[in-house]
Each structure stands twice: as structure tokens, then as C-alpha cells.
Coordinates of C-alpha atoms and ligand atoms in Angstrom, one line a residue:
M1 CA -37.8 83.9 -14.3
K2 CA -40.8 84.8 -13.4
N3 CA -43.2 85.3 -16.2
V4 CA -44.4 88.8 -15.2
K5 CA -46.9 90.4 -17.0
K6 CA -47.6 94.4 -17.4
A7 CA -50.7 95.2 -18.5
A8 CA -51.1 98.6 -20.5
T9 CA -51.7 101.9 -20.1
L10 CA -52.7 104.6 -23.2
D11 CA -49.2 106.3 -23.5
K12 CA -48.1 102.6 -23.8
V13 CA -50.6 101.4 -26.5
V14 CA -49.8 104.7 -28.5
A15 CA -46.0 104.2 -28.8
L16 CA -46.6 101.1 -30.2
C17 CA -49.0 102.3 -32.2
K18 CA -46.3 104.2 -33.6
R19 CA -43.4 103.2 -33.6
R20 CA -45.2 100.1 -35.7
G21 CA -47.2 102.3 -38.3
F22 CA -50.1 100.7 -37.2
I23 CA -52.0 104.9 -36.2
Y24 CA -50.2 107.6 -37.3
Q25 CA -51.2 111.4 -36.5
S26 CA -52.7 113.2 -39.4
A27 CA -51.2 115.7 -41.0
D28 CA -48.1 115.6 -38.7
I29 CA -45.6 117.8 -40.0
Y30 CA -47.8 119.9 -39.9
G31 CA -47.8 119.7 -36.1
G32 CA -50.8 117.5 -35.7
L33 CA -54.9 118.3 -36.4
N34 CA -56.4 117.2 -32.3
G35 CA -58.5 114.5 -32.7
I36 CA -57.5 113.1 -36.2
Y37 CA -55.5 110.1 -37.2
D38 CA -54.4 108.2 -40.4
F39 CA -53.8 104.2 -40.0
G40 CA -50.8 103.4 -41.6
H41 CA -50.5 99.9 -43.6
L42 CA -50.7 97.4 -40.1
G43 CA -54.2 100.0 -38.8
I44 CA -56.3 98.8 -41.9
L45 CA -55.6 95.5 -41.8
L46 CA -56.4 95.4 -38.0
K47 CA -59.3 97.8 -39.0
E48 CA -61.1 95.4 -42.0
N49 CA -61.2 92.7 -39.8
I50 CA -63.3 94.6 -37.4
R51 CA -65.7 96.0 -40.1
N52 CA -65.5 91.8 -41.4
A53 CA -65.9 90.7 -38.0
W54 CA -69.0 92.9 -37.0
K55 CA -70.4 92.3 -40.9
K56 CA -70.6 88.6 -41.0
S57 CA -72.1 88.6 -37.4
M58 CA -75.0 91.0 -39.1
E59 CA -75.4 88.4 -41.9
Q60 CA -75.7 85.6 -39.7
C61 CA -77.8 86.9 -37.7
D62 CA -80.5 84.5 -35.9
A63 CA -83.6 86.8 -36.3
G64 CA -84.4 88.2 -39.6
D65 CA -82.8 89.9 -43.0
I66 CA -79.9 92.5 -42.9
L67 CA -79.4 94.6 -45.6
F68 CA -76.4 97.2 -46.5
I69 CA -75.8 100.9 -47.4
E70 CA -73.5 103.3 -47.4
G71 CA -74.9 107.4 -47.1
A72 CA -74.1 110.0 -47.9
L73 CA -71.6 112.2 -45.6
L74 CA -72.9 115.6 -46.6
G75 CA -76.5 115.4 -45.0
P76 CA -78.6 119.0 -46.2
K77 CA -79.6 121.2 -42.6
A78 CA -83.6 119.8 -43.4
V79 CA -82.3 116.2 -42.4
W80 CA -80.5 117.1 -39.2
E81 CA -83.4 119.1 -38.0
A82 CA -85.9 116.4 -38.2
S83 CA -83.4 113.5 -36.5
G84 CA -83.7 116.6 -33.5
H85 CA -79.1 117.1 -34.1
V86 CA -79.6 121.2 -34.9
S87 CA -81.5 121.6 -32.0
H88 CA -80.7 118.7 -29.5
F89 CA -76.4 117.6 -30.5
H90 CA -75.3 120.4 -27.9
D91 CA -72.6 119.5 -24.9
P92 CA -71.7 121.6 -22.9
M93 CA -68.8 124.5 -22.9
V94 CA -67.0 126.6 -20.8
D95 CA -63.6 128.7 -21.1
C96 CA -60.8 129.2 -18.4
M97 CA -60.3 132.6 -18.9
N98 CA -56.8 132.5 -17.7
C99 CA -55.2 129.9 -19.2
K100 CA -58.1 130.1 -22.8
H101 CA -58.1 126.3 -21.9
R102 CA -61.7 125.3 -23.4
F103 CA -63.7 122.4 -21.7
R104 CA -66.6 120.1 -21.8
A105 CA -68.6 121.7 -18.4
D106 CA -70.2 117.9 -17.4
H107 CA -66.6 116.3 -17.6
I108 CA -64.8 118.6 -14.9
N109 CA -66.2 120.2 -11.0
L110 CA -66.3 124.1 -11.8
E111 CA -66.6 124.5 -8.1
K112 CA -62.3 124.3 -8.6
A113 CA -60.1 125.6 -10.1
C114 CA -58.4 125.3 -14.0
P115 CA -56.9 121.9 -13.8
D116 CA -54.2 123.1 -16.4
C117 CA -53.8 126.4 -15.2
G118 CA -55.0 126.2 -11.2
I119 CA -56.9 129.8 -11.5
K120 CA -60.0 129.5 -11.3
K121 CA -62.0 131.8 -13.9
W122 CA -64.3 130.4 -15.8
T123 CA -66.8 131.5 -18.8
E124 CA -70.6 131.0 -18.2
V125 CA -70.9 127.7 -19.4
K126 CA -72.4 127.6 -23.4
Q127 CA -74.1 125.0 -25.6
F128 CA -72.1 124.3 -28.3
N129 CA -73.0 122.5 -31.0
M130 CA -71.1 119.6 -32.2
M131 CA -72.4 118.6 -36.2
F132 CA -69.6 120.4 -38.5
K133 CA -71.4 123.1 -40.9
T134 CA -70.7 124.5 -44.5
E135 CA -72.0 125.9 -47.8
L136 CA -72.8 123.8 -50.9
G137 CA -72.0 125.3 -54.1
A138 CA -71.2 129.1 -54.6
V139 CA -74.0 130.9 -53.3
A140 CA -74.9 131.0 -49.7
G141 CA -77.7 130.3 -48.4
S142 CA -80.1 129.0 -46.4
S143 CA -80.8 126.1 -49.0
T144 CA -77.4 125.3 -49.4
E145 CA -76.6 124.4 -46.0
A146 CA -75.5 121.0 -45.3
Y147 CA -73.6 119.3 -42.7
L148 CA -70.9 116.2 -42.3
R149 CA -73.1 113.9 -40.6
P150 CA -72.6 112.9 -36.9
E151 CA -74.0 109.7 -37.3
T152 CA -74.3 107.3 -39.7
A153 CA -77.9 105.9 -38.6
Q154 CA -79.8 108.6 -40.3
A155 CA -79.4 108.1 -43.8
I156 CA -80.4 104.4 -43.4
F157 CA -83.7 106.5 -41.5
T158 CA -84.2 108.8 -44.4
N159 CA -84.0 105.4 -47.0
F160 CA -85.8 103.4 -44.6
K161 CA -89.4 103.1 -47.4
N162 CA -86.3 102.7 -50.2
V163 CA -85.1 99.8 -49.5
M164 CA -87.7 98.0 -48.0
S165 CA -89.0 98.1 -51.7
T166 CA -86.4 97.8 -54.2
N167 CA -85.7 94.2 -51.6
R168 CA -89.0 93.6 -51.0
V169 CA -88.2 92.2 -47.4
K170 CA -90.9 93.0 -44.7
I171 CA -91.1 94.0 -40.6
P172 CA -89.1 93.1 -38.8
F173 CA -85.5 93.8 -40.3
G174 CA -82.4 95.2 -40.3
I175 CA -79.9 97.8 -42.3
A176 CA -76.7 98.2 -41.7
Q177 CA -74.1 100.2 -42.4
I178 CA -70.4 101.4 -41.8
G179 CA -68.7 104.3 -42.4
K180 CA -67.3 107.8 -40.9
A181 CA -68.8 110.3 -38.5
F182 CA -68.0 113.8 -37.7
R183 CA -68.0 115.4 -34.7
N184 CA -67.0 118.6 -33.1
E185 CA -65.3 117.1 -29.6
I186 CA -64.8 120.0 -27.6
T187 CA -61.8 117.8 -25.7
P188 CA -61.2 115.0 -28.0
K189 CA -59.2 112.8 -25.9
Q190 CA -57.6 108.9 -24.8
F191 CA -56.7 108.4 -28.4
L192 CA -58.7 106.8 -30.7
F193 CA -61.6 107.3 -27.7
R194 CA -63.4 110.2 -28.5
M195 CA -62.3 111.6 -31.9
R196 CA -63.2 114.3 -34.5
E197 CA -63.5 111.7 -37.5
F198 CA -64.5 108.0 -36.4
E199 CA -65.6 105.3 -38.0
Q200 CA -69.2 103.5 -36.9
M201 CA -70.6 100.7 -37.6
E202 CA -74.5 101.7 -36.8
M203 CA -77.6 99.0 -37.3
E204 CA -81.3 100.1 -37.4
W205 CA -83.7 97.5 -37.1
F206 CA -87.6 97.8 -37.4
C207 CA -90.3 96.3 -35.8
K208 CA -93.5 96.2 -34.8
K209 CA -94.1 98.0 -30.9
E210 CA -95.1 95.4 -29.7
N211 CA -92.5 92.9 -30.5
A212 CA -89.5 96.0 -29.4
D213 CA -89.0 95.3 -25.8
K214 CA -88.7 91.3 -26.9
F215 CA -85.7 92.7 -29.4
F216 CA -84.0 94.9 -27.7
K217 CA -83.2 91.8 -24.9
F218 CA -82.0 89.8 -28.1
W219 CA -80.2 92.9 -29.5
E220 CA -77.8 92.9 -26.0
E221 CA -76.9 89.2 -26.0
A222 CA -76.2 88.9 -29.8
R223 CA -74.1 92.4 -29.1
I224 CA -71.5 91.3 -26.2
N225 CA -71.6 87.5 -28.0
F226 CA -69.8 89.5 -30.5
F227 CA -67.2 91.0 -27.8
Y228 CA -66.6 87.5 -27.3
H229 CA -66.3 86.3 -29.8
I230 CA -63.5 88.0 -31.1
G231 CA -61.6 87.7 -28.8
I232 CA -62.2 89.9 -26.5
N233 CA -61.9 89.9 -21.9
P234 CA -65.7 88.5 -20.6
E235 CA -64.2 89.8 -17.4
K236 CA -63.8 92.9 -19.2
L237 CA -67.1 93.6 -20.8
R238 CA -70.4 94.4 -19.0
L239 CA -73.9 96.3 -20.6
R240 CA -75.1 98.9 -18.0
A241 CA -78.8 100.1 -18.7
H242 CA -78.5 103.7 -18.8
G243 CA -80.9 106.2 -16.1
K244 CA -83.8 108.3 -17.3
N245 CA -81.1 111.4 -16.7
E246 CA -78.8 110.3 -19.6
L247 CA -81.2 108.9 -22.4
A248 CA -80.3 110.4 -25.9
H249 CA -83.2 112.8 -26.9
Y250 CA -84.2 110.3 -29.4
S251 CA -84.4 106.9 -26.8
T252 CA -86.7 105.4 -24.5
K253 CA -84.4 102.6 -23.2
C254 CA -80.6 102.5 -23.9
S255 CA -77.8 100.1 -22.8
D256 CA -74.4 100.2 -23.6
V257 CA -71.3 97.7 -23.5
E258 CA -69.2 99.0 -21.9
Y259 CA -65.3 97.6 -21.9
N260 CA -63.1 98.9 -18.8
F261 CA -60.2 100.6 -20.0
P262 CA -57.4 101.6 -18.2
F263 CA -59.3 105.1 -17.2
G264 CA -62.1 103.0 -16.1
W265 CA -65.3 101.9 -17.7
Q266 CA -66.3 103.5 -20.5
E267 CA -68.7 102.5 -23.0
L268 CA -67.9 100.9 -26.7
E269 CA -71.1 100.2 -28.1
G270 CA -74.5 101.8 -27.2
I271 CA -77.6 99.9 -28.0
A272 CA -81.0 102.4 -28.0
H273 CA -84.6 101.9 -28.5
R274 CA -85.2 104.4 -30.1
G275 CA -89.2 104.4 -30.3
N276 CA -90.5 105.3 -34.2
Y277 CA -89.1 108.8 -32.8
D278 CA -87.3 108.8 -35.9
L279 CA -89.0 107.6 -38.9
S280 CA -92.1 110.2 -37.2
Q281 CA -90.0 113.2 -37.1
H282 CA -88.6 112.9 -41.2
T283 CA -92.0 111.9 -42.1
K284 CA -93.8 115.0 -40.3
H285 CA -90.7 117.3 -42.3
S286 CA -90.3 115.6 -45.7
G287 CA -94.0 115.2 -46.3
K288 CA -93.1 111.6 -47.2
E289 CA -94.9 109.0 -45.7
L290 CA -92.5 106.8 -43.9
A291 CA -95.4 103.9 -42.5
V292 CA -95.7 100.4 -43.5
F293 CA -99.2 98.7 -43.8
D294 CA -99.6 95.2 -42.1
E295 CA -101.1 92.5 -43.4
E296 CA -102.4 90.9 -40.8
T297 CA -104.2 94.5 -39.0
K298 CA -105.0 95.8 -42.3
K299 CA -104.0 98.9 -40.8
S300 CA -100.7 101.3 -41.3
Y301 CA -98.2 102.0 -38.8
I302 CA -94.5 103.4 -38.3
P303 CA -92.3 100.8 -36.9
D304 CA -90.8 101.4 -34.2
V305 CA -86.5 100.9 -33.8
V306 CA -84.2 98.7 -32.3
E307 CA -80.3 100.4 -32.8
C308 CA -77.0 98.8 -32.3
S309 CA -74.8 101.4 -32.7
V310 CA -69.9 100.6 -32.5
G311 CA -66.6 102.5 -33.1
V312 CA -64.9 100.8 -35.4
D313 CA -62.0 103.4 -34.2
R314 CA -63.0 102.8 -30.8
L315 CA -63.4 98.8 -30.9
F316 CA -59.4 99.1 -32.1
L317 CA -58.6 100.8 -29.5
T318 CA -60.8 98.6 -27.3
L319 CA -58.5 94.9 -28.7
L320 CA -55.4 97.0 -28.8
F321 CA -55.8 97.9 -24.2
D322 CA -57.5 94.2 -24.2
S323 CA -54.5 92.1 -25.5
Y324 CA -51.7 94.2 -24.9
C325 CA -49.3 92.6 -22.6
Q326 CA -45.9 92.3 -21.2
D327 CA -44.3 89.3 -19.7
I328 CA -40.8 88.2 -19.6
I329 CA -39.5 85.5 -22.3
D330 CA -36.6 83.9 -21.5
E331 CA -35.1 86.0 -19.1
E332 CA -35.9 89.4 -21.2
E333 CA -38.8 92.1 -21.4
R334 CA -41.3 91.3 -25.1
T335 CA -44.9 93.4 -25.8
V336 CA -47.2 91.2 -27.4
L337 CA -50.5 91.6 -28.0
K338 CA -52.6 88.7 -27.9
F339 CA -55.2 89.3 -30.7
S340 CA -57.4 86.2 -31.3
P341 CA -55.7 84.8 -34.7
M342 CA -59.4 85.7 -36.3
M343 CA -58.6 89.9 -35.7
A344 CA -54.8 90.0 -35.9
P345 CA -53.2 92.2 -39.1
I346 CA -50.9 89.5 -39.6
K347 CA -51.6 85.8 -39.4
A348 CA -48.0 84.3 -39.6
A349 CA -44.1 86.1 -40.6
F350 CA -41.9 83.5 -42.9
L351 CA -38.4 83.6 -41.6
P352 CA -35.3 82.5 -42.6
L353 CA -32.8 82.1 -40.6
T354 CA -29.7 83.6 -42.0
K355 CA -29.4 85.1 -45.8
K356 CA -28.1 81.5 -46.9
Q357 CA -32.6 80.1 -46.6
L358 CA -33.5 82.8 -48.0
E359 CA -35.0 81.6 -51.3
Q360 CA -36.2 79.0 -49.8
T361 CA -38.2 80.7 -47.6
E362 CA -39.7 83.4 -49.3
K363 CA -40.8 80.8 -52.1
I364 CA -42.5 79.1 -48.7
Y365 CA -44.0 83.0 -47.9
K366 CA -45.2 83.0 -51.8
Q367 CA -46.9 79.7 -52.4
I368 CA -48.9 80.6 -49.0
K369 CA -49.3 83.7 -49.5
K370 CA -52.0 82.5 -52.3
I371 CA -54.2 80.7 -49.6
E372 CA -54.1 83.9 -47.3
N373 CA -52.8 87.0 -47.9
N374 CA -52.1 87.9 -45.2
V375 CA -49.0 87.2 -44.3
M376 CA -45.7 88.2 -43.7
F377 CA -41.4 87.6 -44.9
D378 CA -39.3 88.6 -42.2
V379 CA -35.3 88.5 -43.1
S380 CA -33.8 91.8 -41.1
G381 CA -32.5 91.6 -38.0
S382 CA -31.5 88.1 -35.8
I383 CA -33.7 85.5 -35.1
G384 CA -34.3 86.8 -31.8
K385 CA -35.3 90.6 -33.3
R386 CA -37.6 89.2 -35.7
Y387 CA -39.7 87.6 -33.5
R388 CA -39.9 90.0 -31.2
R389 CA -41.1 92.6 -33.9
Q390 CA -43.9 90.0 -35.1
D391 CA -44.9 89.6 -31.5
E392 CA -45.4 93.4 -30.6
I393 CA -48.0 93.4 -34.0
G394 CA -50.2 90.4 -32.7
T395 CA -49.1 88.0 -35.7
P396 CA -49.9 84.4 -33.8
L397 CA -47.2 82.1 -36.3
C398 CA -43.5 82.3 -37.6
F399 CA -42.5 80.0 -39.1
T400 CA -38.6 79.6 -39.8
Y401 CA -36.9 78.1 -42.0
D402 CA -33.6 76.5 -40.6
F403 CA -30.1 74.9 -41.8
D404 CA -31.8 71.5 -41.2
S405 CA -34.7 72.4 -43.5
D406 CA -33.4 71.3 -46.8
N407 CA -32.7 67.7 -45.8
D408 CA -35.4 66.7 -43.3
K409 CA -38.3 69.1 -45.2
M410 CA -39.5 70.6 -42.1
V411 CA -40.0 74.2 -40.1
T412 CA -40.0 75.2 -37.2
V413 CA -42.9 77.2 -35.4
R414 CA -43.7 78.9 -33.0
D415 CA -45.5 80.2 -31.2
R416 CA -46.7 83.5 -30.1
D417 CA -48.7 83.3 -26.6
T418 CA -46.0 80.1 -25.8
T419 CA -43.5 80.9 -26.9
Q420 CA -43.2 77.3 -27.9
Q421 CA -41.3 76.0 -30.7
E422 CA -42.0 72.5 -32.4
R423 CA -41.3 70.3 -36.1
I424 CA -43.8 71.3 -39.0
S425 CA -43.7 69.1 -42.3
I426 CA -43.8 72.3 -45.0
D427 CA -46.7 70.2 -46.8
Q428 CA -48.5 70.9 -43.7
I429 CA -47.8 74.5 -43.2
A430 CA -51.0 75.8 -45.1
K431 CA -53.1 73.6 -43.2
Y432 CA -51.1 74.4 -39.5
L433 CA -52.2 78.2 -40.7
E434 CA -55.4 77.2 -41.1
N435 CA -56.3 74.8 -38.0
K436 CA -54.9 77.7 -36.3
L437 CA -57.4 80.7 -37.9
K438 CA -60.4 78.6 -37.4
S439 CA -58.8 78.9 -33.2
Ligands
LIG1 N1 -76.9 106.8 -33.8 C1 -76.2 106.4 -32.2 C2 -75.3 107.0 -32.5 O1 -74.3 107.4 -33.1 P1 -73.2 107.2 -30.1 O2 -73.0 106.3 -28.7 O3 -72.7 109.0 -30.2 O4 -74.8 107.0 -30.8 C3 -72.3 104.7 -30.6 O5 -72.1 106.6 -30.7 C4 -70.8 104.7 -30.7 O6 -70.0 105.4 -31.7 C5 -70.2 104.6 -29.8 O7 -70.1 104.1 -28.3 C6 -68.3 104.9 -30.0 O8 -68.6 103.5 -29.9 C7 -68.8 105.1 -31.1 N2 -68.6 107.1 -30.7 C8 -69.4 108.0 -30.7 N3 -68.4 108.8 -30.4 C9 -67.3 108.7 -31.0 C10 -66.4 110.2 -31.2 N4 -66.1 110.9 -30.6 N5 -64.9 109.1 -31.1 C11 -65.3 107.5 -31.5 N6 -65.9 106.4 -31.2 C12 -67.4 107.7 -31.6

């Protein structure tokens, strides 16, 4: 039978994530919270692989040093006034007066009727600030107002001088951070694509103004190469420069790495030339000098910044869409996540053919687990069912201990993508797995 392949849809990916325990709707038993999710065991493993790959790409950067920080999630109002988020971080919002549903005004056609109830009865368009506001302590007042950060970047700017002086680094260099960000999105949608609580991986590259364009190009190339490196289909990736009317309040130039999602080409990562906007703003608002001294010119200057910013969750969703496939194997349809071995949450599964081989298989599994932690032992159901289960979570290799293994000291290894099987010696398993993970 022909090996018919079917692509991913949003519904299929959401169902798989729930079925296999990658992701759960947060507070599900209370009806859930829109745009907020909890991650299960496999989801955590995949997220960890995403973070590690990104961190490594920063640590191994050719352009210079990149240091890491972990900023606080709450910030005083003063930070967000300086950054421009209090006055500019708005989305246009409109309500349908008939069904009371709320929309982003720039996401629908206001000349037409409401897409939910079919009646055309819109309110005025209002600007809605997307930051979550809170109060610190028991006494309310403007000095205790705080906000959950809508981007991780500001902690990098406010710590710029601390990092530079305590690490004795020189311009150009980068500061990177992985952490949560919060946005009160008017209409969270497309699962992990637009969430209210999400995680960002951001790097701010500090350089002299005259070198900023050169570094902007460097980072455009480096970042798209990163996505190729983690196995994303190059045909589904592109770089798109922003038009002048699309630029965020802080940026003078911006390119998005876009992915061709089932709902169209959309931003995966933003690369922005922020000029010296942020450090200048924080100098002005805090009264603290954030300029650096140039030994060559003997003058002080405020460095320019090139920013690379990608969401962990949006990349998670991209990897799911990109690896998802339904094909026909032995006249039976299967769903498979063809993750690159490096990104696969579980690297290998150890399967006794029947319960009679349980003990011997478990012994091998425990030995391998000492070398590679993310392996699984699976004994329940027929061998065919277990292969399908591993295919669905993207496990690249399955090692099966069968009736002959006691005598010939060999196991069968099955490749997830080709489903081809071969026999290898038990003492070769570790090497075989290591080679696969390098590929
Ligand atoms: N510091 C710059 C900044 O935050 P952004 O384009 O607003 O820029 C950067 O966000 C990245 O963060 C996006 O490319 C996307 O990957 C991720 N992101 C932004 N908003 C998100 C949301 N509501 N849900 C999930 N990921 C989001």
C-alpha cells in the first residue's frame, strides 16, 4: 500500500498533546483558564531540550561573549514607564454589543458582521494595555504598583551595568535570559501560539552604533541557522523584514524568522535593532549613568542593541507541527512525531517482546539509563501497540528483547522513521544510541 502522508492540523496536534501528556489545560477541573497551560512529563522534556539547544547556540556564539541572567518576574511601574510599555504596549480592542464577545480590532473586519453571532453592532475601538498589574504589600498607592513582565528583556537592560562590571566584559557582548513573560492577550488563540503566560528566550547584543547593522545581519543568519540545526524543515522557514508601520515602539529595524504554520506564515522569532532606545530611556528615568567609556576615542557612549527573541512555547508548537506526520505502515495508519533525535523527549524505548523477557530487558534499560537519562521501559500491550505509542511521542529508537536474545545476546532495534529493523549485539546498544543522537 502507498505510504500516504497527512500533515498536521491544529486540532490533531492539540489532541495528541493531551492524549500523550505533553500539555494540559491549566486548572482543567475548574473549567480551565484561556491562554494558560500546564506541561506534563513529556512536555517538560521537550521544553528542556529547546532551552538547552538555545543556550548552547548562545554559549557557542562566534561573535563574542554571552552571559546569562535570571531576572525577577515582577517589576516596579518605573521600569515599564521607562521602557514605554505603560504608554505603548496596547492592542486595539472591540466588543460585539450583541453577543458580548471581545476581539482584537486589527484581527477582524469591522465593516462586516461579528464572526461569532452574525450581527453588526460594534463598540468603539479602545486601546487595551496588555500588562498584568498588581500591588506590592498591604498599602496601596502608586509607589507599590508593580507589573508582571511582558518581556524578559528589561531585566537585561536594568542589569546592564551590573553584568558588565561584575564580569569584566567589553563591548561587543551579549546578555541572555530564559524566563516567563505575561501578556493579557485580548484573544489568546491557536493553542501555544498566543498565550497569556509564556516563556521567552531573549538575548540582547550590546555593540557600538557603527557596528549595529553588521551585527543585525550576523544575528539574522545565526538565528535562522539555529532552526535548521534543530531539524526544522528549511522550506517552512523564512526571514521577513518589517515594514516601517509594523515596527514596535522601540525598534528602528526588525526581521522576523517566520514559520509556515497550518494557519499561515507567522512570527517564530523577532530580531530587532533597538538602537540605544532602552539604555537611554533607563538613564533618563532612573538618573543612573548607563553609558560606557570607549578607551579608543576616550569618550562615553550608550551602546546600541540587537535583540533576538523567541518564545519557548511557540517553538514547542513549531516543532510539533513540523514533526507531525500520519503515514501508512503495514497497511495501518500511524501518527508519528519525526523530531530530530536531539529534540526528541524520549531517546529510546526498551521493550520485552513478552512478559517472559521482562527481567532481562529491564536490566539493559537500567544500564543504559545511567548513560542516557531520557529512556523508557514499556511492557504494557502488544509489541505493535507499543511501537505506535513510541512513534506518537517521537522516540527515535526501540530496542526489543525477544525469544532469541538469551542465546545470541542480541536485540532488535527499530528505527522510528523507516520502521526498518536490524539485530545488534546487546553490548553495542550504548554506542548505537550515541551515534543516533549525534545524527
Ligand atoms: N522583547 C521583544 C519581544 O518581546 P515580541 O515579538 O513581542 O518581542 C518575542 O515577542 C517572541 O516571544 C515572539 O517571536 C514569540 O515567539 C514569543 N511570544 C510573544 N508573544 C507571545 C504569546 N502571547 N504567546 C506565546 N509566545 C509569544
